Coordinates of C-alpha atoms and ligand atoms in Angstrom, one line a residue:
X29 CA 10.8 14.2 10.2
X30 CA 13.9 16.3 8.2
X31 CA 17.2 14.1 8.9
X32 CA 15.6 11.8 11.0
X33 CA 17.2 8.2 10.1
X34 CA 14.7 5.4 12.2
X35 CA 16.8 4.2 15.5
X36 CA 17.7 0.9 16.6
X37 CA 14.4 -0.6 17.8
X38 CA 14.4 -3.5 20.3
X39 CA 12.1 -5.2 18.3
X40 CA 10.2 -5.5 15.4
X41 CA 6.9 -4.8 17.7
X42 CA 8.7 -1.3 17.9
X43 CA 8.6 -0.4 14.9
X44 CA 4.3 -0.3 14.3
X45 CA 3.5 3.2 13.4
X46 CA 5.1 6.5 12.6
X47 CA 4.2 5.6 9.0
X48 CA 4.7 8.5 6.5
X49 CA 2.0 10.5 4.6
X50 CA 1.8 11.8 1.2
X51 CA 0.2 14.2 -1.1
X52 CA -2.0 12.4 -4.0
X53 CA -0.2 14.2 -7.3
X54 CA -2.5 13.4 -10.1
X55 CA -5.7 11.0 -9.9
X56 CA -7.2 14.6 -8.1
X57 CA -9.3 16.7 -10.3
X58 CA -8.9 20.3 -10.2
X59 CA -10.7 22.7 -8.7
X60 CA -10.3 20.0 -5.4
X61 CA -9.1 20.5 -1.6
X62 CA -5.3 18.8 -0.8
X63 CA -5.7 14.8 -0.9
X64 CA -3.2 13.6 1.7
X65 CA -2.8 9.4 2.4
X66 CA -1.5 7.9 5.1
X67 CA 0.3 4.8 3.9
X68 CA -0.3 2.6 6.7
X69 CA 1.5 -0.7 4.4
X70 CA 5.1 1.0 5.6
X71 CA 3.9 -1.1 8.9
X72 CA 5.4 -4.7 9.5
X73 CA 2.3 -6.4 7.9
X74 CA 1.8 -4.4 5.6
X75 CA -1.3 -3.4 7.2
X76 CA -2.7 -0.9 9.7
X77 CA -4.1 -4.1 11.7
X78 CA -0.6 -4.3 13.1
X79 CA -1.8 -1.2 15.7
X80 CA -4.7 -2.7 17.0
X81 CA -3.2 -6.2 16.9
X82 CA -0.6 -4.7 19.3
X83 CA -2.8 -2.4 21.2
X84 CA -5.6 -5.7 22.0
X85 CA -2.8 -7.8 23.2
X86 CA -1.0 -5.2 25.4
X87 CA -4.0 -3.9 26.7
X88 CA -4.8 -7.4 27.7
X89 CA -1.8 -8.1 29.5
X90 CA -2.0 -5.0 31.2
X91 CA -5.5 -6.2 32.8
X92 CA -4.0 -9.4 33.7
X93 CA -6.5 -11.2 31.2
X94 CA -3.9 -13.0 29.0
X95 CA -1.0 -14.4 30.7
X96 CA 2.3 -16.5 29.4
X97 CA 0.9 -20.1 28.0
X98 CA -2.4 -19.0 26.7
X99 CA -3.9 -19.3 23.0
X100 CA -5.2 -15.9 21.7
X101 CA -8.4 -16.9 20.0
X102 CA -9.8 -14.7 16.8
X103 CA -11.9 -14.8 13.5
X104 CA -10.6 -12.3 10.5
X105 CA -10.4 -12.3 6.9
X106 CA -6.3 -12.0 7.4
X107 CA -5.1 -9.0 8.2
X108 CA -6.1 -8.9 11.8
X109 CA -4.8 -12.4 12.0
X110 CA -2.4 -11.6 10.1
X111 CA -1.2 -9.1 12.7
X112 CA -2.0 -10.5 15.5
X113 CA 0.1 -13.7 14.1
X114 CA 3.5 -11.7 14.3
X115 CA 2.5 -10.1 17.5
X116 CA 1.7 -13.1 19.0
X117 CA 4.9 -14.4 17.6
X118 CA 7.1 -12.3 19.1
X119 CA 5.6 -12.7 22.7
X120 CA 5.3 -16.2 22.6
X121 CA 1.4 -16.8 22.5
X122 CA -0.1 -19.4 20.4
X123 CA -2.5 -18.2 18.1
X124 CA -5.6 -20.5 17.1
X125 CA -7.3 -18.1 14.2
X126 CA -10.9 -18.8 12.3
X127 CA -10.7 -17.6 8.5
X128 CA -12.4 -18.5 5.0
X129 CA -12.1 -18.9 1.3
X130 CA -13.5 -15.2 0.8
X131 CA -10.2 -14.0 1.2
X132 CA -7.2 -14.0 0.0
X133 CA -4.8 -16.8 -0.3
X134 CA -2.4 -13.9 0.4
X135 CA -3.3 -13.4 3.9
X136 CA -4.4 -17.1 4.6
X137 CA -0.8 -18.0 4.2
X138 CA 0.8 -15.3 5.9
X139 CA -1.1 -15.9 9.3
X140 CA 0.2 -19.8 9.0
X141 CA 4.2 -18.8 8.1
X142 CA 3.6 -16.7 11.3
X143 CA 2.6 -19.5 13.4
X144 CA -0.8 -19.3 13.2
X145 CA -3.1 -22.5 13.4
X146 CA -6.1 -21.7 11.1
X147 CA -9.3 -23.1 10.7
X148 CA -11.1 -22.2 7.4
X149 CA -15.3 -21.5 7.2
X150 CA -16.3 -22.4 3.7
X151 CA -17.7 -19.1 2.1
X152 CA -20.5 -19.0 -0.7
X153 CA -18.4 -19.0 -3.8
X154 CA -15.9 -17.0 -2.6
X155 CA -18.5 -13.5 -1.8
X156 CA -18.9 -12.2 1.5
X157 CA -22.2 -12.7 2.1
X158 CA -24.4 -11.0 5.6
X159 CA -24.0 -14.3 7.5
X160 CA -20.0 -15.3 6.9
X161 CA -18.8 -12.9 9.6
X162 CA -21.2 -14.1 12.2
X163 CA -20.5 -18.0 11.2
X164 CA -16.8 -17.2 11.8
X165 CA -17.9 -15.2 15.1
X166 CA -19.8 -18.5 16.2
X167 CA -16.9 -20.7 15.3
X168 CA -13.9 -18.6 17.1
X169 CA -16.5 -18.5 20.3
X170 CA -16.6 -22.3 20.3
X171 CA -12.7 -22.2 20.4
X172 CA -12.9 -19.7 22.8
X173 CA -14.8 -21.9 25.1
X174 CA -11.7 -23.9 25.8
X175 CA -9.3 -23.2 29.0
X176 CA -6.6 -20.7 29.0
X177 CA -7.8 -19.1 25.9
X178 CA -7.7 -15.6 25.2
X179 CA -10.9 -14.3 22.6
X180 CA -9.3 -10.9 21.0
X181 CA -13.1 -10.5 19.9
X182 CA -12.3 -7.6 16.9
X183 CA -15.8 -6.3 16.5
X184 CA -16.8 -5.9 20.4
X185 CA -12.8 -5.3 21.3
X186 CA -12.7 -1.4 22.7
X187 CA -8.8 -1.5 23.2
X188 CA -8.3 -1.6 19.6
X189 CA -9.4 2.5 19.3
X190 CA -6.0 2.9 21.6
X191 CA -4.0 2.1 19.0
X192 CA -5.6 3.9 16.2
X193 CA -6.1 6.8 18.6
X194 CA -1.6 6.9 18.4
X195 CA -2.6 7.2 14.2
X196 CA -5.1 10.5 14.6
X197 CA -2.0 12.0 17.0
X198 CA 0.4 11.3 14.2
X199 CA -1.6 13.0 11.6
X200 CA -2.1 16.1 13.4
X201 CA 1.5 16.2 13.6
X202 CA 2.0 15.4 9.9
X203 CA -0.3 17.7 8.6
X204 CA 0.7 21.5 8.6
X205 CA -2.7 23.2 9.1
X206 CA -6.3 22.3 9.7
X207 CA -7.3 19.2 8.6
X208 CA -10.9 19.4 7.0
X209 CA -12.2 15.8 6.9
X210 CA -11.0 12.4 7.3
X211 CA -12.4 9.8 6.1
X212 CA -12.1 6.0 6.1
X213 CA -13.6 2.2 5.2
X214 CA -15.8 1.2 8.1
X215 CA -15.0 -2.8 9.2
X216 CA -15.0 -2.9 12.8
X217 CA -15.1 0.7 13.1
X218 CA -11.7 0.7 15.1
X219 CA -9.1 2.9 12.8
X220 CA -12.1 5.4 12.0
X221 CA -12.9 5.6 16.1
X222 CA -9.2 5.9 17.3
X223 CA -8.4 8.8 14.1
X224 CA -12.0 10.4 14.9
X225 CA -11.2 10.5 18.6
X226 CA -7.9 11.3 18.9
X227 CA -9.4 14.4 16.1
X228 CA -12.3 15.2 18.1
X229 CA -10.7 15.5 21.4
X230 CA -8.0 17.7 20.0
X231 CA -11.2 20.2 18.5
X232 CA -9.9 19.9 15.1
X233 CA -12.6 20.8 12.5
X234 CA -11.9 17.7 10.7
X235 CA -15.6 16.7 9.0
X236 CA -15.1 12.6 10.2
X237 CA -16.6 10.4 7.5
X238 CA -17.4 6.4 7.8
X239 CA -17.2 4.9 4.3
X240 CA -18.9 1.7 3.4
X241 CA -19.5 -0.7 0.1
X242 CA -22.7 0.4 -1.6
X243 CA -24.3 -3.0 -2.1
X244 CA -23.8 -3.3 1.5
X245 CA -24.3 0.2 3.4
X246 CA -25.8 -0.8 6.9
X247 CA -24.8 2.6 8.1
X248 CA -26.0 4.8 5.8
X249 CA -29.4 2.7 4.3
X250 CA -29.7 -0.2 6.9
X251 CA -29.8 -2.9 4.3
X252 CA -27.1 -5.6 4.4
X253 CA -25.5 -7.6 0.8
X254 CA -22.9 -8.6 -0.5
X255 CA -19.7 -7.3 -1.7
X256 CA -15.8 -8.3 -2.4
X257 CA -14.0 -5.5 -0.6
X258 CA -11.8 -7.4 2.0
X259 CA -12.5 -5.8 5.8
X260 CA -15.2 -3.6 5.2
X261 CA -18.4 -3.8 5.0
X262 CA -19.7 -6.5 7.8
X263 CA -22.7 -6.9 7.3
X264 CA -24.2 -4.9 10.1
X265 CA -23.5 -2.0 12.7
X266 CA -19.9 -2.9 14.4
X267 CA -20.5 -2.2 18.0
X268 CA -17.8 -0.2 18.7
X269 CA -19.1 2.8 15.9
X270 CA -19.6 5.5 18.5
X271 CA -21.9 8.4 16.9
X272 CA -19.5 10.9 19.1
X273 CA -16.8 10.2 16.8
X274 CA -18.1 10.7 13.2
X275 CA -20.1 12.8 11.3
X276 CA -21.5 10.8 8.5
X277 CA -21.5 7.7 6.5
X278 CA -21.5 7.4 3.3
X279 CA -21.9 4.8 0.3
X280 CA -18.7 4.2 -2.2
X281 CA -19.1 2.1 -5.3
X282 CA -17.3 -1.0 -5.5
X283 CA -16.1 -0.7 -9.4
X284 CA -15.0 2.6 -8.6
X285 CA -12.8 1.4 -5.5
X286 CA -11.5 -1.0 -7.6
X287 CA -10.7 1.3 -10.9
X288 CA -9.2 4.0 -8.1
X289 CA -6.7 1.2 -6.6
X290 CA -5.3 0.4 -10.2
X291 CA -5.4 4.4 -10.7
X292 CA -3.2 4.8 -7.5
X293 CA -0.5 2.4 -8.3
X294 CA -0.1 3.4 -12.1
X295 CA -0.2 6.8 -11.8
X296 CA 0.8 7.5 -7.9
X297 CA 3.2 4.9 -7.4
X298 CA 1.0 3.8 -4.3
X299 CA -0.2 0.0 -4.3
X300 CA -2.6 -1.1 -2.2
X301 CA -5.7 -3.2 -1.8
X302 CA -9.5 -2.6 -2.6
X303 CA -10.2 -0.8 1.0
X304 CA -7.9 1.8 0.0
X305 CA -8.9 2.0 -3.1
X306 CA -12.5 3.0 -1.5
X307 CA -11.0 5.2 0.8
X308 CA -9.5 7.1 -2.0
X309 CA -12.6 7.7 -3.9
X310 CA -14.6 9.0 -0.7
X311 CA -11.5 11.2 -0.3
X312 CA -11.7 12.8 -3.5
X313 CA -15.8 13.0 -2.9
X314 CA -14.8 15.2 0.1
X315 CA -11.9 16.8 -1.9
X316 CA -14.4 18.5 -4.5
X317 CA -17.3 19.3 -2.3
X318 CA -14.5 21.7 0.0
X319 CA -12.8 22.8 -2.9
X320 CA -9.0 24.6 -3.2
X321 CA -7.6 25.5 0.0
X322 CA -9.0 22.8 2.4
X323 CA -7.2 19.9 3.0
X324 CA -8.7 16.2 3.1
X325 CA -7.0 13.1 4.8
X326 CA -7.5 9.3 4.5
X327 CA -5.4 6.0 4.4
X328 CA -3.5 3.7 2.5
X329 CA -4.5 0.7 4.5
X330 CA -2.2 -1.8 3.5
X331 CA -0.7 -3.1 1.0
X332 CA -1.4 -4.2 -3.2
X333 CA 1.2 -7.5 -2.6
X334 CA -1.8 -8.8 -0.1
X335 CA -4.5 -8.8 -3.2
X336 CA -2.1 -10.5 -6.2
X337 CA -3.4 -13.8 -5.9
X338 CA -6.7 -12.2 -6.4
X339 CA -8.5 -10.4 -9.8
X340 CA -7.5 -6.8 -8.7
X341 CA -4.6 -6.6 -10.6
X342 CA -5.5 -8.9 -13.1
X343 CA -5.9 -6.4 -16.1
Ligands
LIG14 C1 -8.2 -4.4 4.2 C2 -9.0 -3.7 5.3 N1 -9.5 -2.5 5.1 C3 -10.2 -1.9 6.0 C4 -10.5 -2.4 7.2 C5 -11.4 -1.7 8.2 O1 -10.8 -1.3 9.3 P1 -11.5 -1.2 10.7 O2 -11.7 -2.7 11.2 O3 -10.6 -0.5 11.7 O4 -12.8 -0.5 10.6 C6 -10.1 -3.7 7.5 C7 -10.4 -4.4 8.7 O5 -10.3 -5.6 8.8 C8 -9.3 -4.4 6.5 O6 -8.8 -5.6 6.7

């Protein structure tokens, strides 16, 4: 990357991915493996979505399924729509999007200033509870029912682990050495599947863990609750979490997500939302068990701007 100014891209779809990656300076204990982040907010969202976003729609028009003059159909708590919004933008789609009141205003707004036409399911007080996802699932079908529609269908959408596979390629090019595990929030399962493959294929001894909310670990304890950590966390097992590509789940506190994403933009200079914040403490988890001399990897996955409306900065 030494003296390498970005080139004139044809567009701003150009421009998703290549993100940088840095090493956390302080919030690692000693006696801890090398914490390196991936800061995925450098993307034109702000948010890793803005890879699978790409990669669903591309893939699609490759197969012939989505065609000039269709509406792409999807539910999301905003950054998938989000990034499907400016993708769909740019190549002329129109973009009919099911969201709710769980999420932030944030995101709700930035899918309709990029076109989007949004439909809102009313959440219970504002929580995610087990049944919003599928209600918004049931909703986006019913729009999907319609002619010359295109359902993107996040959770059950393979093409999605394309794009992320592009993000695991990066990293091994990023990172001088092994990399001993990677780790990362667990929502549709796409980023950890595309990193984890894209890992796994190349035999790097990366340990590849799924990280999920604790009062809502499916994968690790089966039972289902409720939580406030935006695009994790589901409610149950997203199809597309292929054993093959991880090691091991594990549970991260919600509190401590949210102390660790304060942590990270006072004292690293790195602001992002809760995910990340969760992904950092799992990281660290990792970082101590392998000690000095090992080096652990996760991601930044978008950005702190996305959560001001909400109480994560509120201090
Ligand atoms: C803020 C945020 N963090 C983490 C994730 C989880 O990513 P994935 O769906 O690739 O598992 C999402 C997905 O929606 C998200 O929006």
């Amino acid at each position: 990357m030494k003296n390498s100014f970005p080139k004139l891209q044809s567009s701003i779809l150009d421009t998703i991915g290549n993100t940088p990656i840095v090493r956390l300076q302080k919030v690692v204990p000693p006696g801890s493996a090398d914490v390196f982040v991936k800061l995925e907010y450098f993307s034109p969202t702000g948010s890793y979505k803005d890879r699978m976003a790409l990669a669903m729609i591309e893939e699609a028009e490759k197969r012939g399924d989505l065609r000039s003059g269709m509406t792409v159909v999807e539910y999301t708590g905003g950054s998938t729509g989000s990034s499907l919004a400016l993708v769909c933008a740019v190549k002329g789609y129109k973009f009919k999007v099911v969201s709710s009141d769980a999420f932030s205003q944030e995101k709700l707004k930035t899918m309709r200033a990029l076109g989007a036409e949004l439909f809102i399911v009313p959440s219970e007080g504002g929580k995610i509870t087990p049944d919003l996802v599928p209600r918004m699932i049931e909703q986006a079908k019913k729009f999907a029912e319609s002619q010359e529609t295109y359902f993107t269908y996040q959770h059950r959408n393979k093409d999605m682990v394309k794009g992320y596979e592009k993000m695991g390629l990066e990293l091994l090019k990023q990172v001088e050495g092994p990399i001993h595990a990677f780790c990362g929030g667990v929502g549709t399962a796409g980023m950890l599947m595309g990193v984890g493959k894209a890992l796994k294929e190349a035999k790097s001894p990366a340990r590849i863990v799924a990280l999920e909310p604790a009062t809502s670990a499916v994968i690790s304890t089966g039972v289902a609750g409720s939580h406030r950590i935006e695009g994790i966390g589901s409610g149950f097992i997203p199809p597309i979490l292929d054993k093959n590509y991880y090691d091991e789940a594990r549970a991260i506190d919600e509190t401590e997500a949210r102390q660790m994403a304060r942590r990270l933009a006072k004292e690293e200079g790195i602001f992002v939302g809760t995910s990340s914040g969760l992904n950092v403490v799992g990281a660290l988890q990792l970082a101590r068990e392998f000690g000095p001399g090992h080096t652990v990897v996760t991601v930044a996955v978008d950005t702190g701007l996305k959560y001001l409306a909400s109480d994560l900065y509120e201090l």
